[in-house]
mmCIF file of C-alpha atoms (C1' of nucleotides) in Angstrom:
data_model
loop_
_atom_site.group_PDB
_atom_site.id
_atom_site.type_symbol
_atom_site.label_atom_id
_atom_site.label_comp_id
_atom_site.label_asym_id
_atom_site.label_seq_id
_atom_site.Cartn_x
_atom_site.Cartn_y
_atom_site.Cartn_z
ATOM 1 C CA MET A 115 59.199 -14.008 136.079
ATOM 2 C CA SER A 116 60.407 -11.871 139.181
ATOM 3 C CA VAL A 117 59.437 -14.341 141.793
ATOM 4 C CA ARG A 118 61.411 -16.771 140.091
ATOM 5 C CA HIS A 119 64.561 -14.934 140.395
ATOM 6 C CA ALA A 120 63.907 -13.610 143.607
ATOM 7 C CA LEU A 121 63.655 -17.076 144.911
ATOM 8 C CA LEU A 122 67.122 -17.857 143.364
ATOM 9 C CA GLY A 123 68.449 -14.780 145.295
ATOM 10 C CA PHE A 124 67.077 -15.636 148.645
ATOM 11 C CA LEU A 125 68.319 -19.285 148.151
ATOM 12 C CA ALA A 126 71.791 -17.748 147.217
ATOM 13 C CA GLU A 127 71.861 -16.373 150.693
ATOM 14 C CA GLU A 128 70.989 -19.583 152.476
ATOM 15 C CA PRO A 129 69.068 -22.739 152.053
ATOM 16 C CA ALA A 130 65.439 -22.560 152.898
ATOM 17 C CA SER A 131 61.844 -24.496 152.398
ATOM 18 C CA GLY A 132 58.894 -22.918 150.673
ATOM 19 C CA TRP A 133 57.587 -21.993 153.981
ATOM 20 C CA ASP A 134 60.565 -20.120 154.906
ATOM 21 C CA LEU A 135 60.668 -18.344 151.599
ATOM 22 C CA THR A 136 56.991 -17.475 151.801
ATOM 23 C CA ARG A 137 57.656 -15.497 155.005
ATOM 24 C CA ARG A 138 60.807 -14.075 153.929
ATOM 25 C CA PHE A 139 59.217 -12.570 150.920
ATOM 26 C CA GLU A 140 56.421 -11.286 152.973
ATOM 27 C CA SER A 141 58.523 -9.694 155.597
ATOM 28 C CA THR A 142 61.127 -8.107 153.376
ATOM 29 C CA LEU A 143 59.453 -7.602 149.901
ATOM 30 C CA GLY A 144 55.734 -7.802 150.532
ATOM 31 C CA ALA A 145 55.471 -4.031 150.177
ATOM 32 C CA VAL A 146 57.010 -3.927 146.688
ATOM 33 C CA TRP A 147 56.203 -7.341 145.316
ATOM 34 C CA PRO A 148 53.573 -9.648 147.122
ATOM 35 C CA ALA A 149 53.974 -13.547 146.445
ATOM 36 C CA GLY A 150 51.461 -16.218 147.787
ATOM 37 C CA HIS A 151 52.574 -19.411 148.921
ATOM 38 C CA PRO A 152 50.947 -21.384 145.962
ATOM 39 C CA GLN A 153 53.053 -19.467 143.547
ATOM 40 C CA ILE A 154 56.123 -19.878 145.497
ATOM 41 C CA TYR A 155 55.765 -23.609 145.963
ATOM 42 C CA GLY A 156 55.039 -23.927 142.243
ATOM 43 C CA GLU A 157 57.938 -21.827 141.252
ATOM 44 C CA LEU A 158 60.254 -23.922 143.385
ATOM 45 C CA ARG A 159 58.986 -27.053 141.663
ATOM 46 C CA LYS A 160 59.777 -25.538 138.246
ATOM 47 C CA LEU A 161 63.185 -24.398 139.366
ATOM 48 C CA HIS A 162 64.259 -27.747 140.717
ATOM 49 C CA SER A 163 63.109 -29.431 137.455
ATOM 50 C CA GLU A 164 65.366 -27.101 135.657
ATOM 51 C CA GLN A 165 68.089 -27.849 138.063
ATOM 52 C CA LEU A 166 68.630 -24.156 139.227
ATOM 53 C CA ILE A 167 67.874 -25.106 142.714
ATOM 54 C CA GLU A 168 68.602 -28.659 144.383
ATOM 55 C CA ILE A 169 67.074 -30.428 147.523
ATOM 56 C CA ARG A 170 69.589 -30.048 150.666
ATOM 57 C CA ASP A 171 67.186 -31.672 153.079
ATOM 58 C CA HIS A 172 64.050 -32.928 154.309
ATOM 59 C CA GLY A 173 62.242 -32.015 157.465
ATOM 60 C CA PRO A 174 59.062 -32.910 159.446
ATOM 61 C CA ARG A 175 56.031 -32.651 157.309
ATOM 62 C CA GLY A 176 57.244 -33.127 154.092
ATOM 63 C CA ARG A 177 59.457 -30.024 154.354
ATOM 64 C CA THR A 178 61.898 -29.773 151.668
ATOM 65 C CA VAL A 179 64.906 -27.569 151.996
ATOM 66 C CA TYR A 180 66.207 -26.113 148.798
ATOM 67 C CA GLY A 181 69.627 -24.584 147.953
ATOM 68 C CA VAL A 182 70.767 -22.784 144.855
ATOM 69 C CA THR A 183 72.863 -24.705 142.410
ATOM 70 C CA GLU A 184 75.842 -23.258 140.438
ATOM 71 C CA ALA A 185 73.680 -22.592 137.562
ATOM 72 C CA GLY A 186 71.003 -21.094 139.720
ATOM 73 C CA GLU A 187 73.353 -18.541 140.985
ATOM 74 C CA LYS A 188 74.609 -17.829 137.503
ATOM 75 C CA GLU A 189 71.110 -17.375 136.540
ATOM 76 C CA VAL A 190 70.291 -14.658 139.219
ATOM 77 C CA LYS A 191 73.242 -12.731 138.130
ATOM 78 C CA ARG A 192 72.454 -12.842 134.615
ATOM 79 C CA TRP A 193 69.028 -11.546 135.394
ATOM 80 C CA LEU A 194 70.584 -8.714 137.614
ATOM 81 C CA THR A 195 72.989 -7.641 135.125
ATOM 82 C CA SER A 196 71.741 -8.432 131.686
ATOM 83 C CA VAL A 197 67.938 -8.522 131.791
ATOM 84 C CA GLU A 198 66.199 -5.170 131.160
ATOM 85 C CA VAL A 199 64.606 -3.820 134.177
ATOM 86 C CA ASP A 200 60.853 -3.762 134.245
ATOM 87 C CA HIS A 201 59.695 -0.121 135.338
ATOM 88 C CA THR A 202 56.049 -1.072 135.018
ATOM 89 C CA MET A 203 53.975 0.329 137.814
ATOM 90 C CA ARG A 204 50.588 -0.549 138.709
ATOM 91 C CA LEU A 205 49.242 1.958 141.371
ATOM 92 C CA GLU A 206 45.568 1.585 141.655
ATOM 93 C CA PRO A 207 45.115 4.395 144.141
ATOM 94 C CA ILE A 208 46.622 6.797 141.364
ATOM 95 C CA LEU A 209 44.514 5.375 138.748
ATOM 96 C CA ARG A 210 41.655 6.299 140.885
ATOM 97 C CA SER A 211 42.777 9.936 141.012
ATOM 98 C CA ALA A 212 42.031 10.399 137.398
ATOM 99 C CA PHE A 213 38.304 10.026 138.125
ATOM 100 C CA PHE A 214 38.105 12.124 141.367
ATOM 101 C CA TRP A 215 35.784 14.391 139.531
ATOM 102 C CA LEU A 216 32.930 11.802 140.085
ATOM 103 C CA MET A 217 33.259 11.961 143.776
ATOM 104 C CA SER A 218 31.591 14.606 145.854
ATOM 105 C CA PRO A 219 33.949 16.876 147.645
ATOM 106 C CA GLN A 220 33.384 15.595 150.944
ATOM 107 C CA GLU A 221 33.712 11.733 149.847
ATOM 108 C CA LEU A 222 36.950 12.854 148.173
ATOM 109 C CA SER A 223 38.296 14.496 151.139
ATOM 110 C CA GLU A 224 37.712 11.747 153.624
ATOM 111 C CA HIS A 225 39.059 9.205 150.892
ATOM 112 C CA LEU A 226 42.288 11.202 150.695
ATOM 113 C CA GLY A 227 42.596 11.390 154.424
ATOM 114 C CA ARG A 228 42.220 7.586 154.718
ATOM 115 C CA GLU A 229 44.901 7.268 151.741
ATOM 116 C CA ALA A 230 47.365 9.579 153.703
ATOM 117 C CA ASP A 231 46.893 7.602 156.798
ATOM 118 C CA HIS A 232 47.622 4.450 154.807
ATOM 119 C CA TYR A 233 50.696 5.470 153.435
ATOM 120 C CA ARG A 234 52.015 7.046 156.598
ATOM 121 C CA LYS A 235 51.599 3.758 158.435
ATOM 122 C CA VAL A 236 53.462 1.819 155.897
ATOM 123 C CA ALA A 237 56.168 4.192 155.548
ATOM 124 C CA ASP A 238 56.649 4.419 159.247
ATOM 125 C CA THR A 239 56.792 0.436 159.489
ATOM 126 C CA TYR A 240 59.484 0.328 156.997
ATOM 127 C CA ARG A 241 61.130 3.394 158.538
ATOM 128 C CA ASP A 242 61.279 1.512 161.780
ATOM 129 C CA LEU A 243 62.868 -1.497 159.896
ATOM 130 C CA ALA A 244 65.520 0.604 158.248
ATOM 131 C CA GLU A 245 66.449 2.170 161.622
ATOM 132 C CA ALA A 246 66.732 -1.209 163.261
ATOM 133 C CA LYS A 247 69.111 -2.286 160.344
ATOM 134 C CA ASP A 248 71.228 0.984 160.763
ATOM 135 C CA ARG A 249 71.340 0.084 164.566
ATOM 136 C CA GLY A 250 72.917 -3.274 163.548
ATOM 137 C CA ASP A 251 69.846 -5.186 164.710
ATOM 138 C CA PHE A 252 70.498 -7.703 161.764
ATOM 139 C CA GLY A 253 74.178 -7.680 161.878
ATOM 140 C CA ASP A 254 76.210 -6.017 158.946
ATOM 141 C CA SER A 255 76.154 -8.392 156.064
ATOM 142 C CA ALA A 256 76.069 -7.492 152.354
ATOM 143 C CA GLN A 257 72.788 -8.984 152.339
ATOM 144 C CA THR A 258 71.215 -6.932 155.171
ATOM 145 C CA ARG A 259 72.624 -3.689 153.465
ATOM 146 C CA SER A 260 70.755 -4.657 150.262
ATOM 147 C CA LEU A 261 67.500 -5.096 152.167
ATOM 148 C CA ARG A 262 68.259 -1.906 153.977
ATOM 149 C CA ILE A 263 68.341 -0.303 150.369
ATOM 150 C CA ALA A 264 64.947 -1.950 149.476
ATOM 151 C CA ALA A 265 63.424 -0.643 152.877
ATOM 152 C CA GLU A 266 64.629 2.803 152.032
ATOM 153 C CA ALA A 267 62.662 2.691 148.588
ATOM 154 C CA ALA A 268 59.588 1.517 150.353
ATOM 155 C CA VAL A 269 59.936 4.560 152.940
ATOM 156 C CA ARG A 270 60.524 7.184 150.215
ATOM 157 C CA VAL A 271 57.704 5.830 147.874
ATOM 158 C CA ASN A 272 55.156 5.695 150.638
ATOM 159 C CA ASP A 273 56.287 8.935 152.216
ATOM 160 C CA ALA A 274 55.917 10.555 148.453
ATOM 161 C CA LEU A 275 52.311 9.040 148.277
ATOM 162 C CA ALA A 276 51.313 10.288 151.745
ATOM 163 C CA GLN A 277 52.496 13.600 150.885
ATOM 164 C CA TRP A 278 50.760 13.539 147.691
ATOM 165 C CA ALA A 279 47.380 12.739 149.211
ATOM 166 C CA ILE A 280 47.741 15.463 151.664
ATOM 167 C CA TRP A 281 48.593 17.886 148.712
ATOM 168 C CA ALA A 282 45.521 16.797 146.691
ATOM 169 C CA GLN A 283 43.228 17.158 149.897
ATOM 170 C CA GLU A 284 44.331 20.550 150.381
ATOM 171 C CA GLY A 285 43.259 21.225 146.806
ATOM 172 C CA THR A 286 39.809 20.230 147.730
ATOM 173 C CA HIS A 287 40.213 22.951 150.503
ATOM 174 C CA GLY A 288 37.918 20.880 152.803
ATOM 175 C CA MET B 24 39.207 -5.181 137.521
ATOM 176 C CA SER B 25 40.712 -1.552 137.391
ATOM 177 C CA VAL B 26 40.783 -1.176 133.765
ATOM 178 C CA ARG B 27 37.206 -2.139 133.634
ATOM 179 C CA HIS B 28 36.237 0.978 135.875
ATOM 180 C CA ALA B 29 38.829 3.517 134.388
ATOM 181 C CA LEU B 30 37.116 2.768 130.913
ATOM 182 C CA LEU B 31 33.707 3.605 132.665
ATOM 183 C CA GLY B 32 35.290 6.625 134.179
ATOM 184 C CA PHE B 33 36.557 7.858 130.810
ATOM 185 C CA LEU B 34 33.405 7.316 129.051
ATOM 186 C CA ALA B 35 31.598 9.301 131.745
ATOM 187 C CA GLU B 36 33.682 12.135 130.521
ATOM 188 C CA GLU B 37 32.796 11.720 126.839
ATOM 189 C CA PRO B 38 31.835 8.902 124.114
ATOM 190 C CA ALA B 39 34.919 7.264 122.669
ATOM 191 C CA SER B 40 36.085 4.292 120.642
ATOM 192 C CA GLY B 41 38.224 1.428 121.773
ATOM 193 C CA TRP B 42 41.102 3.229 119.792
ATOM 194 C CA ASP B 43 40.383 6.578 121.508
ATOM 195 C CA LEU B 44 40.375 4.885 125.122
ATOM 196 C CA THR B 45 43.531 2.995 124.284
ATOM 197 C CA ARG B 46 45.464 6.143 123.393
ATOM 198 C CA ARG B 47 43.674 8.031 126.245
ATOM 199 C CA PHE B 48 44.797 5.408 128.611
ATOM 200 C CA GLU B 49 48.307 5.431 127.565
ATOM 201 C CA SER B 50 48.719 9.130 127.473
ATOM 202 C CA THR B 51 47.141 9.703 131.066
ATOM 203 C CA LEU B 52 47.558 6.606 132.868
ATOM 204 C CA GLY B 53 50.275 4.564 131.075
ATOM 205 C CA ALA B 54 52.646 5.582 133.748
ATOM 206 C CA VAL B 55 50.532 4.027 136.751
ATOM 207 C CA TRP B 56 48.490 1.464 135.164
ATOM 208 C CA PRO B 57 49.224 0.259 131.468
ATOM 209 C CA ALA B 58 46.615 -1.361 129.575
ATOM 210 C CA GLY B 59 47.174 -2.672 125.977
ATOM 211 C CA HIS B 60 44.501 -2.419 123.297
ATOM 212 C CA PRO B 61 43.535 -6.295 123.373
ATOM 213 C CA GLN B 62 42.419 -5.845 126.948
ATOM 214 C CA ILE B 63 40.463 -2.756 126.128
ATOM 215 C CA TYR B 64 38.634 -4.170 123.294
ATOM 216 C CA GLY B 65 37.820 -7.397 125.424
ATOM 217 C CA GLU B 66 36.645 -5.214 128.319
ATOM 218 C CA LEU B 67 34.419 -2.976 126.147
ATOM 219 C CA ARG B 68 32.642 -6.054 124.718
ATOM 220 C CA LYS B 69 32.017 -7.363 128.516
ATOM 221 C CA LEU B 70 30.910 -4.156 129.724
ATOM 222 C CA HIS B 71 28.330 -3.816 126.465
ATOM 223 C CA SER B 72 26.950 -7.250 127.333
ATOM 224 C CA GLU B 73 26.266 -6.144 130.812
ATOM 225 C CA GLN B 74 24.721 -2.838 129.627
ATOM 226 C CA LEU B 75 27.158 -0.647 131.524
ATOM 227 C CA ILE B 76 28.065 0.918 128.263
ATOM 228 C CA GLU B 77 25.992 1.343 124.995
ATOM 229 C CA ILE B 78 26.756 1.824 121.362
ATOM 230 C CA ARG B 79 26.416 5.468 120.276
ATOM 231 C CA ASP B 80 27.861 5.661 117.004
ATOM 232 C CA HIS B 81 29.545 3.644 114.187
ATOM 233 C CA GLY B 82 32.485 5.134 112.149
ATOM 234 C CA PRO B 83 34.632 4.118 109.161
ATOM 235 C CA ARG B 84 36.606 0.706 109.639
ATOM 236 C CA GLY B 85 34.021 -0.940 112.026
ATOM 237 C CA ARG B 86 34.897 1.888 114.639
ATOM 238 C CA THR B 87 32.263 1.500 117.452
ATOM 239 C CA VAL B 88 31.830 4.708 119.812
ATOM 240 C CA TYR B 89 30.565 3.704 123.043
ATOM 241 C CA GLY B 90 28.971 5.805 125.788
ATOM 242 C CA VAL B 91 28.406 5.114 129.354
ATOM 243 C CA THR B 92 24.693 4.166 130.616
ATOM 244 C CA GLU B 93 23.295 5.278 133.817
ATOM 245 C CA ALA B 94 23.892 1.751 135.195
ATOM 246 C CA GLY B 95 27.435 2.276 134.195
ATOM 247 C CA GLU B 96 28.192 5.777 135.895
ATOM 248 C CA LYS B 97 26.563 4.297 138.982
ATOM 249 C CA GLU B 98 28.943 1.468 138.976
ATOM 250 C CA VAL B 99 31.984 3.685 138.465
ATOM 251 C CA LYS B 100 30.838 5.678 141.589
ATOM 252 C CA ARG B 101 30.051 2.614 143.625
ATOM 253 C CA TRP B 102 33.696 1.580 142.965
ATOM 254 C CA LEU B 103 35.117 4.964 143.794
ATOM 255 C CA THR B 104 33.340 5.268 146.947
ATOM 256 C CA SER B 105 32.475 1.730 148.257
ATOM 257 C CA VAL B 106 35.022 -0.712 146.939
ATOM 258 C CA GLU B 107 38.173 -1.055 149.055
ATOM 259 C CA VAL B 108 41.281 0.731 147.614
ATOM 260 C CA ASP B 109 43.998 -1.844 146.461
ATOM 261 C CA HIS B 110 47.404 -0.594 147.662
ATOM 262 C CA THR B 111 49.235 -3.544 146.161
ATOM 263 C CA MET B 112 52.470 -2.363 144.466
ATOM 264 C CA ARG B 113 54.725 -4.209 142.147
ATOM 265 C CA LEU B 114 58.067 -2.551 141.676
ATOM 266 C CA GLU B 115 60.635 -4.894 140.044
ATOM 267 C CA PRO B 116 63.279 -2.146 140.448
ATOM 268 C CA ILE B 117 63.057 -2.456 144.125
ATOM 269 C CA LEU B 118 62.738 -6.076 144.153
ATOM 270 C CA ARG B 119 66.075 -6.341 142.478
ATOM 271 C CA SER B 120 67.634 -4.047 145.105
ATOM 272 C CA ALA B 121 67.178 -6.898 147.602
ATOM 273 C CA PHE B 122 69.869 -8.829 145.627
ATOM 274 C CA PHE B 123 72.183 -5.896 144.733
ATOM 275 C CA TRP B 124 74.816 -7.692 147.097
ATOM 276 C CA LEU B 125 75.108 -10.350 144.073
ATOM 277 C CA MET B 126 76.415 -7.535 141.703
ATOM 278 C CA SER B 127 79.897 -6.173 141.618
ATOM 279 C CA PRO B 128 80.159 -2.559 142.817
ATOM 280 C CA GLN B 129 80.780 -1.259 139.598
ATOM 281 C CA GLU B 130 77.935 -2.880 138.022
ATOM 282 C CA LEU B 131 75.687 -1.859 140.725
ATOM 283 C CA SER B 132 76.805 1.610 140.510
ATOM 284 C CA GLU B 133 76.166 1.814 136.734
ATOM 285 C CA HIS B 134 73.050 0.180 137.237
ATOM 286 C CA LEU B 135 71.874 2.835 139.672
ATOM 287 C CA GLY B 136 72.755 5.708 137.439
ATOM 288 C CA ARG B 137 70.699 4.259 134.800
ATOM 289 C CA GLU B 138 67.823 3.924 136.987
ATOM 290 C CA ALA B 139 67.985 7.522 138.169
ATOM 291 C CA ASP B 140 68.158 8.721 134.753
ATOM 292 C CA HIS B 141 65.007 6.713 133.897
ATOM 293 C CA TYR B 142 63.153 8.171 136.855
ATOM 294 C CA ARG B 143 64.334 11.588 136.119
ATOM 295 C CA LYS B 144 63.050 11.269 132.567
ATOM 296 C CA VAL B 145 59.561 10.080 133.551
ATOM 297 C CA ALA B 146 59.279 12.451 136.361
ATOM 298 C CA ASP B 147 60.255 15.457 133.850
ATOM 299 C CA THR B 148 57.700 14.167 131.337
ATOM 300 C CA TYR B 149 54.827 14.385 133.886
ATOM 301 C CA ARG B 150 56.221 17.570 135.343
ATOM 302 C CA ASP B 151 55.643 19.306 131.988
ATOM 303 C CA LEU B 152 52.558 17.891 131.592
ATOM 304 C CA ALA B 153 51.502 19.270 134.980
ATOM 305 C CA GLU B 154 52.624 22.669 134.256
ATOM 306 C CA ALA B 155 50.914 22.671 130.896
ATOM 307 C CA LYS B 156 47.722 21.966 133.000
ATOM 308 C CA ASP B 157 48.498 24.524 135.328
ATOM 309 C CA ARG B 158 48.854 27.102 132.483
ATOM 310 C CA GLY B 159 45.302 26.207 131.448
ATOM 311 C CA ASP B 160 46.411 24.594 128.166
ATOM 312 C CA PHE B 161 43.715 21.860 128.856
ATOM 313 C CA GLY B 162 41.067 24.073 129.995
ATOM 314 C CA ASP B 163 39.998 23.935 133.490
ATOM 315 C CA SER B 164 37.362 21.381 133.906
ATOM 316 C CA ALA B 165 36.775 19.062 136.889
ATOM 317 C CA GLN B 166 38.151 16.334 134.778
ATOM 318 C CA THR B 167 41.304 18.130 133.734
ATOM 319 C CA ARG B 168 42.152 18.761 137.556
ATOM 320 C CA SER B 169 41.759 15.208 138.344
ATOM 321 C CA LEU B 170 44.217 14.431 135.722
ATOM 322 C CA ARG B 171 46.384 17.002 137.189
ATOM 323 C CA ILE B 172 46.253 15.251 140.557
ATOM 324 C CA ALA B 173 47.119 11.889 138.622
ATOM 325 C CA ALA B 174 50.054 13.598 137.002
ATOM 326 C CA GLU B 175 51.281 14.947 140.499
ATOM 327 C CA ALA B 176 51.462 11.593 141.845
ATOM 328 C CA ALA B 177 53.439 10.320 138.926
ATOM 329 C CA VAL B 178 55.919 13.213 139.380
ATOM 330 C CA ARG B 179 56.280 12.604 143.094
ATOM 331 C CA VAL B 180 56.844 8.807 142.918
ATOM 332 C CA ASN B 181 59.159 8.965 140.151
ATOM 333 C CA ASP B 182 61.046 11.768 141.829
ATOM 334 C CA ALA B 183 61.124 9.869 144.927
ATOM 335 C CA LEU B 184 62.767 6.773 142.931
ATOM 336 C CA ALA B 185 65.164 8.983 141.201
ATOM 337 C CA GLN B 186 66.352 10.431 144.604
ATOM 338 C CA TRP B 187 66.552 6.809 146.000
ATOM 339 C CA ALA B 188 68.633 5.516 143.339
ATOM 340 C CA ILE B 189 70.971 8.515 143.884
ATOM 341 C CA TRP B 190 71.074 7.769 147.558
ATOM 342 C CA ALA B 191 71.952 4.144 147.056
ATOM 343 C CA GLN B 192 74.566 4.896 144.460
ATOM 344 C CA GLU B 193 76.378 7.165 146.998
ATOM 345 C CA GLY B 194 76.167 4.181 149.351
ATOM 346 C CA THR B 195 78.450 2.266 146.927
ATOM 347 C CA HIS B 196 80.915 5.316 147.230
ATOM 348 C CA GLY B 197 81.504 4.623 143.391
ATOM 349 C "C1'" DA C 243 47.922 2.101 92.737
ATOM 350 C "C1'" DC C 244 50.233 0.850 96.567
ATOM 351 C "C1'" DG C 245 53.056 0.847 100.784
ATOM 352 C "C1'" DG C 246 52.816 2.137 105.427
ATOM 353 C "C1'" DG C 247 50.376 3.191 109.186
ATOM 354 C "C1'" DC C 248 45.692 3.421 111.444
ATOM 355 C "C1'" DA C 249 42.097 0.811 113.814
ATOM 356 C "C1'" DT C 250 40.027 -3.208 115.052
ATOM 357 C "C1'" DG C 251 39.884 -7.408 116.699
ATOM 358 C "C1'" DT C 252 40.994 -12.818 118.220
ATOM 359 C "C1'" DA C 253 43.654 -16.778 120.405
ATOM 360 C "C1'" DA C 254 46.999 -18.664 123.157
ATOM 361 C "C1'" DG C 255 49.544 -18.632 127.000
ATOM 362 C "C1'" DC C 256 51.320 -16.821 131.535
ATOM 363 C "C1'" DG C 257 51.788 -14.972 136.076
ATOM 364 C "C1'" DG C 258 49.252 -14.625 139.865
ATOM 365 C "C1'" DT C 259 45.155 -15.281 142.874
ATOM 366 C "C1'" DT C 260 41.437 -17.718 145.243
ATOM 367 C "C1'" DA C 261 39.854 -21.583 147.149
ATOM 368 C "C1'" DC C 262 40.133 -26.060 148.397
ATOM 369 C "C1'" DA C 263 42.573 -30.060 150.614
ATOM 370 C "C1'" DT C 264 45.347 -32.450 153.923
ATOM 371 C "C1'" DG C 265 48.842 -34.146 157.122
ATOM 372 C "C1'" DA C 266 51.889 -32.936 161.077
ATOM 373 C "C1'" DT C 267 52.732 -30.603 165.121
ATOM 374 C "C1'" DT C 268 51.999 -28.058 169.260
ATOM 375 C "C1'" DC C 269 49.567 -26.665 173.326
ATOM 376 C "C1'" DG C 270 46.160 -26.533 176.521
ATOM 377 C "C1'" DC D 71 43.217 -36.083 173.524
ATOM 378 C "C1'" DG D 72 41.310 -32.381 170.934
ATOM 379 C "C1'" DA D 73 41.715 -27.717 168.888
ATOM 380 C "C1'" DA D 74 44.395 -24.509 166.814
ATOM 381 C "C1'" DT D 75 48.114 -23.734 163.961
ATOM 382 C "C1'" DC D 76 51.765 -25.046 161.017
ATOM 383 C "C1'" DA D 77 53.311 -26.197 156.669
ATOM 384 C "C1'" DT D 78 52.517 -28.142 152.070
ATOM 385 C "C1'" DG D 79 50.377 -28.679 148.262
ATOM 386 C "C1'" DT D 80 46.663 -28.537 143.987
ATOM 387 C "C1'" DA D 81 43.135 -26.877 140.849
ATOM 388 C "C1'" DA D 82 40.587 -23.563 138.652
ATOM 389 C "C1'" DC D 83 40.025 -19.231 137.532
ATOM 390 C "C1'" DC D 84 41.190 -14.570 135.935
ATOM 391 C "C1'" DG D 85 43.760 -10.381 134.453
ATOM 392 C "C1'" DC D 86 46.800 -9.262 131.263
ATOM 393 C "C1'" DT D 87 50.330 -9.896 127.517
ATOM 394 C "C1'" DT D 88 51.931 -11.674 123.184
ATOM 395 C "C1'" DA D 89 51.430 -12.812 118.676
ATOM 396 C "C1'" DC D 90 48.877 -13.003 115.011
ATOM 397 C "C1'" DA D 91 45.287 -11.601 111.483
ATOM 398 C "C1'" DT D 92 42.659 -8.226 108.787
ATOM 399 C "C1'" DG D 93 40.668 -4.664 106.395
ATOM 400 C "C1'" DC D 94 40.761 0.598 105.830
ATOM 401 C "C1'" DC D 95 42.664 4.865 105.003
ATOM 402 C "C1'" DC D 96 45.860 8.399 103.474
ATOM 403 C "C1'" DG D 97 50.029 10.093 101.217
ATOM 404 C "C1'" DT D 98 52.916 10.091 97.404
#
DNA sequence: ACGGGCATGTAAGCGGTTACATGATTCG
DNA sequence: CGAATCATGTAACCGCTTACATGCCCGT
């Protein structure tokens, strides 16, 4: 149910259409919680039927701009403060590591090199984003500061995994 | 499809029943890829019907011990070496951070304190496990070394998130 | 002998993805 | 005006979770 509440959160910032929200999701939270447009459009319909969001405007090709209702804003806050945090992690690359013994040393070393590359790249992307936010490129609203914190998490987690891959690669002394 | 291949991987190590595999999964990969017993039993049935695993023994209460077949072992190796790694992350706690601006400074500070505690605890658990493995408490097989690598990842990711929460909490200067 | 946990399993439902479909707009 | 892209939506499927069901084994 995370997408649901994230949509309410985004709409609490400013009204937006399904498309806007899809891009917003992708650019700010894609690294930690992907959500495709089919899910977003579907969720918006449900949220509207429950009157947690309302239609604010109509645009060109059936574009529907939603805004959060009072009930909706109350619901996000309830989620943030009262609903237990879900700490579930699903990291396929780590799952794979439990079976590294089935790979040849060479395959493994190459695999770990590619993994390190990948994580370094993602970390760098979010590092740039974080630096841009620190420079004030996105203003200095409370919302921007929150996204800055999310970006920091992306940087730290991906850095940690990059370092892990390098550490593991050294263990193969290849 | 990760559970599927993880089961093949575990069975490549030694034959086991659904129950054995459930506990094995939980104790070694629970932190990075949870899998409940209904999923595991179901997957075993499918793997058996595809002849990737075979029945090796029957025990007390309908206990069925499976072992991997040649085709099964080939399939895990194919997965490890040829199937693209899925880097998808789903970290609800980071998703939430994008909406921290909807929380009061006090709520937020307390929230981050609880988060840091949580991650520290998980990291410590896997640190202990890793140290036990380094002491040789689980022998020194290739399989153990792989699980050691997985444990290291759990330590590093959870440490990173604990430090992140503390960093964010300092930003609230609360 | 019986109560509580062990071990196995099934069924329904849900969140999320993939694939498909379609009209609107913009640009060359 | 036609092609490519924008934007919106639906339908089917799949992995996974939740809830339920059941028999077996062990300790007291």
